[in-house]
Amino acid sequence: MAIQFTSDLPSTQVLNAFNNNVVSFKSNSGTTSLDATITVGSVPVTITPDSDGLFTYNFIEIFKTIINSNHFKDGIYTDGAVPHPGDYLFTDVNVYKDLTVQYTITLEDGNTETTSRSYRVLRSVVQLEDYRRNLTNVGNSSIALLSPFTQNSSKTNYATMFDGYPFDLAIYSNNFQNVVFKNKTTGYEIIVALRRGVNRFFLSNGISNVTLDDDFPITLGVNEIEVYPMGSASTKSTLFLNKKESCSGHLLKWYNDFGGWCYFLFNENMLNKKVKDLGEFTSDFKNMKDTKDDFTSLGYSNEKMTQLFAEHLDSNEKKYINTLFGSPKVYLYLNEPFQKAGDKDFVPVKVDTSKVEDNFRYFKYADFFFEIYRPIINTMTM
């Protein structure tokens, strides 16, 4: 007697937690099945079969719960943290989990059948069109860059960083392994030890002299960086990293669909403030000669919005910034350039997606205009 899977999930391929992950299985004993218990970690779920004895279960809800216990918050900052010795990596345990699932079928005669599976789950999502076009960045890869692809490609990734501002690159590794980062633009390369799961490779923590400038310099402009396991250059991934000069503006950091973070320095167009009167109530219950205050204000609520924009963007930059709209977590960086970035230098903000303007200036270049809601303004109210 054994459990037979008619539809299984791969054990070596990364599963996107926010997509459907469906299994179907049954007993091949010939005895009627009563129910099945699926246990993920310490969480059991009991399901019943259909008329043919087939059990079907979608892991999407339980995977989402397990992988997103911190509600998309970024818990990795270089300030006060200790990287792995000799490199610039931090392991992000919040976005990747190795999960063991136990399946148990209870039969009508009182016997049970049990088996288990191991799954690799990433806090990510893939769209149907991208899946059909094979534009997914994990699959069976030994390593994967968790950054948006370049336009119409599943082989090359794109990212931006700004001089004097924090930036990291999230990388998935299917095992503990040494990986080569080769900057073909500058000729420099560095070998880093990736851990199994998602690794955050900090190319800058804000201060220019506490970055990889000595070991792995990133020049202004587009840097073509090859990433591959030692001895396996044929399985390389390529990142086009566009380093730009710093300027006045607001740096946003947001969680992307792939399981990493994107950064971009936007210009400020205007700062708006909405003040709402919460009303008042009558407080005059005395004779005219004794009246001092005839009403009491309930106070005001305030909202502060900033309109941001980015201009003259090429197709890769446009695709990169488009991952902002719909991101479940967006941070505004409060610090000045060339200052060390810590967790208190980032505050969560909300993007008003109803007011996003994507204006093409001319062929293949675009402008973005949108508003963000700043942190809540505390007011004194009744």
Tab-separated table of N, CA, C and O in Angstrom, residues 214-268:
chain	number	residue	atom	x	y	z
A	214	ASP	N	36.789	48.841	-3.022
A	214	ASP	CA	38.161	48.346	-3.129
A	214	ASP	C	38.214	46.974	-3.789
A	214	ASP	O	39.111	46.689	-4.581
A	215	ASP	N	37.272	46.108	-3.459
A	215	ASP	CA	37.302	44.729	-3.945
A	215	ASP	C	36.532	44.524	-5.248
A	215	ASP	O	36.901	43.685	-6.069
A	216	PHE	N	35.466	45.278	-5.423
A	216	PHE	CA	34.589	45.063	-6.576
A	216	PHE	C	33.950	46.389	-6.967
A	216	PHE	O	32.767	46.608	-6.752
A	217	PRO	N	34.706	47.307	-7.543
A	217	PRO	CA	34.181	48.645	-7.846
A	217	PRO	C	33.100	48.601	-8.916
A	217	PRO	O	33.173	47.841	-9.877
A	218	ILE	N	32.095	49.446	-8.713
A	218	ILE	CA	31.012	49.633	-9.679
A	218	ILE	C	31.171	51.028	-10.261
A	218	ILE	O	31.124	52.026	-9.533
A	219	THR	N	31.367	51.111	-11.561
A	219	THR	CA	31.589	52.398	-12.197
A	219	THR	C	30.261	53.058	-12.549
A	219	THR	O	29.226	52.387	-12.655
A	220	LEU	N	30.284	54.380	-12.705
A	220	LEU	CA	29.085	55.079	-13.157
A	220	LEU	C	28.717	54.618	-14.565
A	220	LEU	O	29.582	54.394	-15.408
A	221	GLY	N	27.429	54.474	-14.803
A	221	GLY	CA	26.958	53.947	-16.070
A	221	GLY	C	26.541	52.497	-15.926
A	221	GLY	O	26.380	51.974	-14.817
A	222	VAL	N	26.360	51.833	-17.030
A	222	VAL	CA	25.886	50.448	-17.029
A	222	VAL	C	27.059	49.494	-16.857
A	222	VAL	O	28.012	49.509	-17.643
A	223	ASN	N	26.975	48.658	-15.814
A	223	ASN	CA	27.972	47.634	-15.546
A	223	ASN	C	27.398	46.271	-15.932
A	223	ASN	O	26.320	45.890	-15.455
A	224	GLU	N	28.093	45.550	-16.785
A	224	GLU	CA	27.657	44.201	-17.163
A	224	GLU	C	28.339	43.205	-16.232
A	224	GLU	O	29.559	43.012	-16.284
A	225	ILE	N	27.536	42.588	-15.364
A	225	ILE	CA	28.075	41.712	-14.328
A	225	ILE	C	27.597	40.284	-14.561
A	225	ILE	O	26.390	40.023	-14.609
A	226	GLU	N	28.545	39.378	-14.727
A	226	GLU	CA	28.229	37.955	-14.863
A	226	GLU	C	28.302	37.285	-13.493
A	226	GLU	O	29.217	37.555	-12.710
A	227	VAL	N	27.334	36.413	-13.224
A	227	VAL	CA	27.266	35.711	-11.949
A	227	VAL	C	27.136	34.222	-12.248
A	227	VAL	O	26.220	33.806	-12.973
A	228	TYR	N	28.043	33.412	-11.696
A	228	TYR	CA	27.975	31.976	-11.966
A	228	TYR	C	28.733	31.206	-10.879
A	228	TYR	O	29.680	31.726	-10.272
A	229	PRO	N	28.328	29.945	-10.633
A	229	PRO	CA	29.073	29.110	-9.685
A	229	PRO	C	30.479	28.854	-10.193
A	229	PRO	O	30.705	28.758	-11.405
A	230	MET	N	31.420	28.749	-9.272
A	230	MET	CA	32.803	28.492	-9.666
A	230	MET	C	32.866	27.220	-10.500
A	230	MET	O	32.328	26.179	-10.140
A	231	GLY	N	33.526	27.324	-11.654
A	231	GLY	CA	33.668	26.178	-12.523
A	231	GLY	C	32.481	25.920	-13.427
A	231	GLY	O	32.474	24.936	-14.173
A	232	SER	N	31.477	26.795	-13.368
A	232	SER	CA	30.276	26.585	-14.192
A	232	SER	C	29.886	27.874	-14.899
A	232	SER	O	28.745	28.340	-14.806
A	233	ALA	N	30.816	28.455	-15.622
A	233	ALA	CA	30.558	29.722	-16.316
A	233	ALA	C	29.470	29.582	-17.371
A	233	ALA	O	28.826	30.571	-17.746
A	234	SER	N	29.227	28.356	-17.831
A	234	SER	CA	28.201	28.150	-18.860
A	234	SER	C	26.794	28.357	-18.319
A	234	SER	O	25.842	28.529	-19.081
A	235	THR	N	26.633	28.341	-16.985
A	235	THR	CA	25.307	28.535	-16.362
A	235	THR	C	25.165	29.950	-15.814
A	235	THR	O	24.393	30.173	-14.885
A	236	LYS	N	25.877	30.891	-16.383
A	236	LYS	CA	25.919	32.242	-15.844
A	236	LYS	C	24.584	32.969	-15.982
A	236	LYS	O	23.786	32.707	-16.875
A	237	SER	N	24.356	33.884	-15.047
A	237	SER	CA	23.310	34.894	-15.156
A	237	SER	C	24.005	36.233	-15.357
A	237	SER	O	25.124	36.442	-14.876
A	238	THR	N	23.338	37.141	-16.053
A	238	THR	CA	23.945	38.447	-16.340
A	238	THR	C	23.071	39.561	-15.798
A	238	THR	O	21.859	39.587	-16.035
A	239	LEU	N	23.692	40.457	-15.051
A	239	LEU	CA	23.004	41.627	-14.512
A	239	LEU	C	23.554	42.882	-15.165
A	239	LEU	O	24.772	43.105	-15.181
A	240	PHE	N	22.677	43.697	-15.711
A	240	PHE	CA	23.059	45.029	-16.183
A	240	PHE	C	22.705	46.013	-15.067
A	240	PHE	O	21.533	46.338	-14.859
A	241	LEU	N	23.738	46.429	-14.337
A	241	LEU	CA	23.560	47.313	-13.184
A	241	LEU	C	23.920	48.735	-13.588
A	241	LEU	O	25.075	49.030	-13.891
A	242	ASN	N	22.922	49.598	-13.567
A	242	ASN	CA	23.101	50.988	-13.986
A	242	ASN	C	23.344	51.847	-12.747
A	242	ASN	O	22.425	52.101	-11.966
A	243	LYS	N	24.586	52.270	-12.564
A	243	LYS	CA	24.933	53.137	-11.439
A	243	LYS	C	24.857	54.589	-11.889
A	243	LYS	O	25.497	54.982	-12.867
A	244	LYS	N	24.067	55.380	-11.147
A	244	LYS	CA	23.856	56.775	-11.513
A	244	LYS	C	24.411	57.698	-10.438
A	244	LYS	O	24.551	57.321	-9.273
A	245	GLU	N	24.716	58.916	-10.858
A	245	GLU	CA	25.173	59.922	-9.902
A	245	GLU	C	24.041	60.305	-8.958
A	245	GLU	O	22.872	60.319	-9.340
A	246	SER	N	24.406	60.618	-7.728
A	246	SER	CA	23.391	61.039	-6.764
A	246	SER	C	22.953	62.468	-7.054
A	246	SER	O	23.705	63.271	-7.608
A	247	CYS	N	21.710	62.764	-6.693
A	247	CYS	CA	21.166	64.096	-6.864
A	247	CYS	C	20.094	64.291	-5.800
A	247	CYS	O	19.775	63.370	-5.042
A	248	SER	N	19.551	65.471	-5.708
A	248	SER	CA	18.491	65.704	-4.731
A	248	SER	C	17.247	64.947	-5.163
A	248	SER	O	16.934	64.862	-6.354
A	249	GLY	N	16.561	64.375	-4.206
A	249	GLY	CA	15.363	63.609	-4.519
A	249	GLY	C	15.017	62.677	-3.381
A	249	GLY	O	15.495	62.835	-2.247
A	250	HIS	N	14.186	61.690	-3.670
A	250	HIS	CA	13.732	60.745	-2.657
A	250	HIS	C	13.986	59.327	-3.153
A	250	HIS	O	13.480	58.932	-4.212
A	251	LEU	N	14.761	58.565	-2.381
A	251	LEU	CA	15.023	57.176	-2.727
A	251	LEU	C	13.893	56.296	-2.192
A	251	LEU	O	13.562	56.343	-1.006
A	252	LEU	N	13.302	55.504	-3.079
A	252	LEU	CA	12.319	54.509	-2.676
A	252	LEU	C	12.937	53.123	-2.801
A	252	LEU	O	13.723	52.848	-3.715
A	253	LYS	N	12.576	52.270	-1.876
A	253	LYS	CA	12.948	50.852	-1.919
A	253	LYS	C	11.669	50.050	-1.851
A	253	LYS	O	10.828	50.296	-0.985
A	254	TRP	N	11.500	49.076	-2.753
A	254	TRP	CA	10.254	48.322	-2.739
A	254	TRP	C	10.512	46.843	-3.024
A	254	TRP	O	11.474	46.468	-3.688
A	255	TYR	N	9.616	46.010	-2.490
A	255	TYR	CA	9.705	44.562	-2.669
A	255	TYR	C	9.117	44.194	-4.018
A	255	TYR	O	8.008	44.596	-4.356
A	256	ASN	N	9.863	43.431	-4.805
A	256	ASN	CA	9.394	43.087	-6.148
A	256	ASN	C	8.796	41.680	-6.188
A	256	ASN	O	8.868	40.920	-5.211
A	257	ASP	N	8.218	41.322	-7.315
A	257	ASP	CA	7.546	40.024	-7.473
A	257	ASP	C	8.503	38.844	-7.386
A	257	ASP	O	8.075	37.714	-7.131
A	258	PHE	N	9.797	39.089	-7.608
A	258	PHE	CA	10.754	37.997	-7.721
A	258	PHE	C	11.330	37.553	-6.381
A	258	PHE	O	11.968	36.507	-6.302
A	259	GLY	N	11.138	38.379	-5.330
A	259	GLY	CA	11.662	38.027	-4.021
A	259	GLY	C	12.834	38.880	-3.576
A	259	GLY	O	13.528	38.543	-2.606
A	260	GLY	N	13.074	39.998	-4.279
A	260	GLY	CA	14.155	40.906	-3.908
A	260	GLY	C	13.647	42.325	-3.770
A	260	GLY	O	12.445	42.586	-3.817
A	261	TRP	N	14.586	43.263	-3.615
A	261	TRP	CA	14.248	44.667	-3.425
A	261	TRP	C	14.796	45.492	-4.579
A	261	TRP	O	15.904	45.251	-5.069
A	262	CYS	N	14.010	46.482	-5.000
A	262	CYS	CA	14.415	47.435	-6.033
A	262	CYS	C	14.626	48.807	-5.397
A	262	CYS	O	13.985	49.135	-4.385
A	263	TYR	N	15.504	49.600	-6.002
A	263	TYR	CA	15.821	50.939	-5.504
A	263	TYR	C	15.772	51.925	-6.664
A	263	TYR	O	16.250	51.626	-7.760
A	264	PHE	N	15.238	53.131	-6.387
A	264	PHE	CA	15.303	54.184	-7.405
A	264	PHE	C	15.173	55.546	-6.730
A	264	PHE	O	14.372	55.720	-5.805
A	265	LEU	N	15.979	56.493	-7.210
A	265	LEU	CA	15.970	57.856	-6.688
A	265	LEU	C	15.080	58.720	-7.581
A	265	LEU	O	15.420	59.004	-8.724
A	266	PHE	N	13.938	59.136	-7.037
A	266	PHE	CA	12.973	59.930	-7.794
A	266	PHE	C	13.120	61.411	-7.464
A	266	PHE	O	13.513	61.788	-6.351
A	267	ASN	N	12.768	62.239	-8.422
A	267	ASN	CA	12.719	63.678	-8.202
A	267	ASN	C	11.389	64.048	-7.539
A	267	ASN	O	10.376	63.384	-7.743
A	268	GLU	N	11.409	65.159	-6.775
A	268	GLU	CA	10.182	65.640	-6.142
A	268	GLU	C	9.586	66.773	-6.962
A	268	GLU	O	10.280	67.722	-7.327
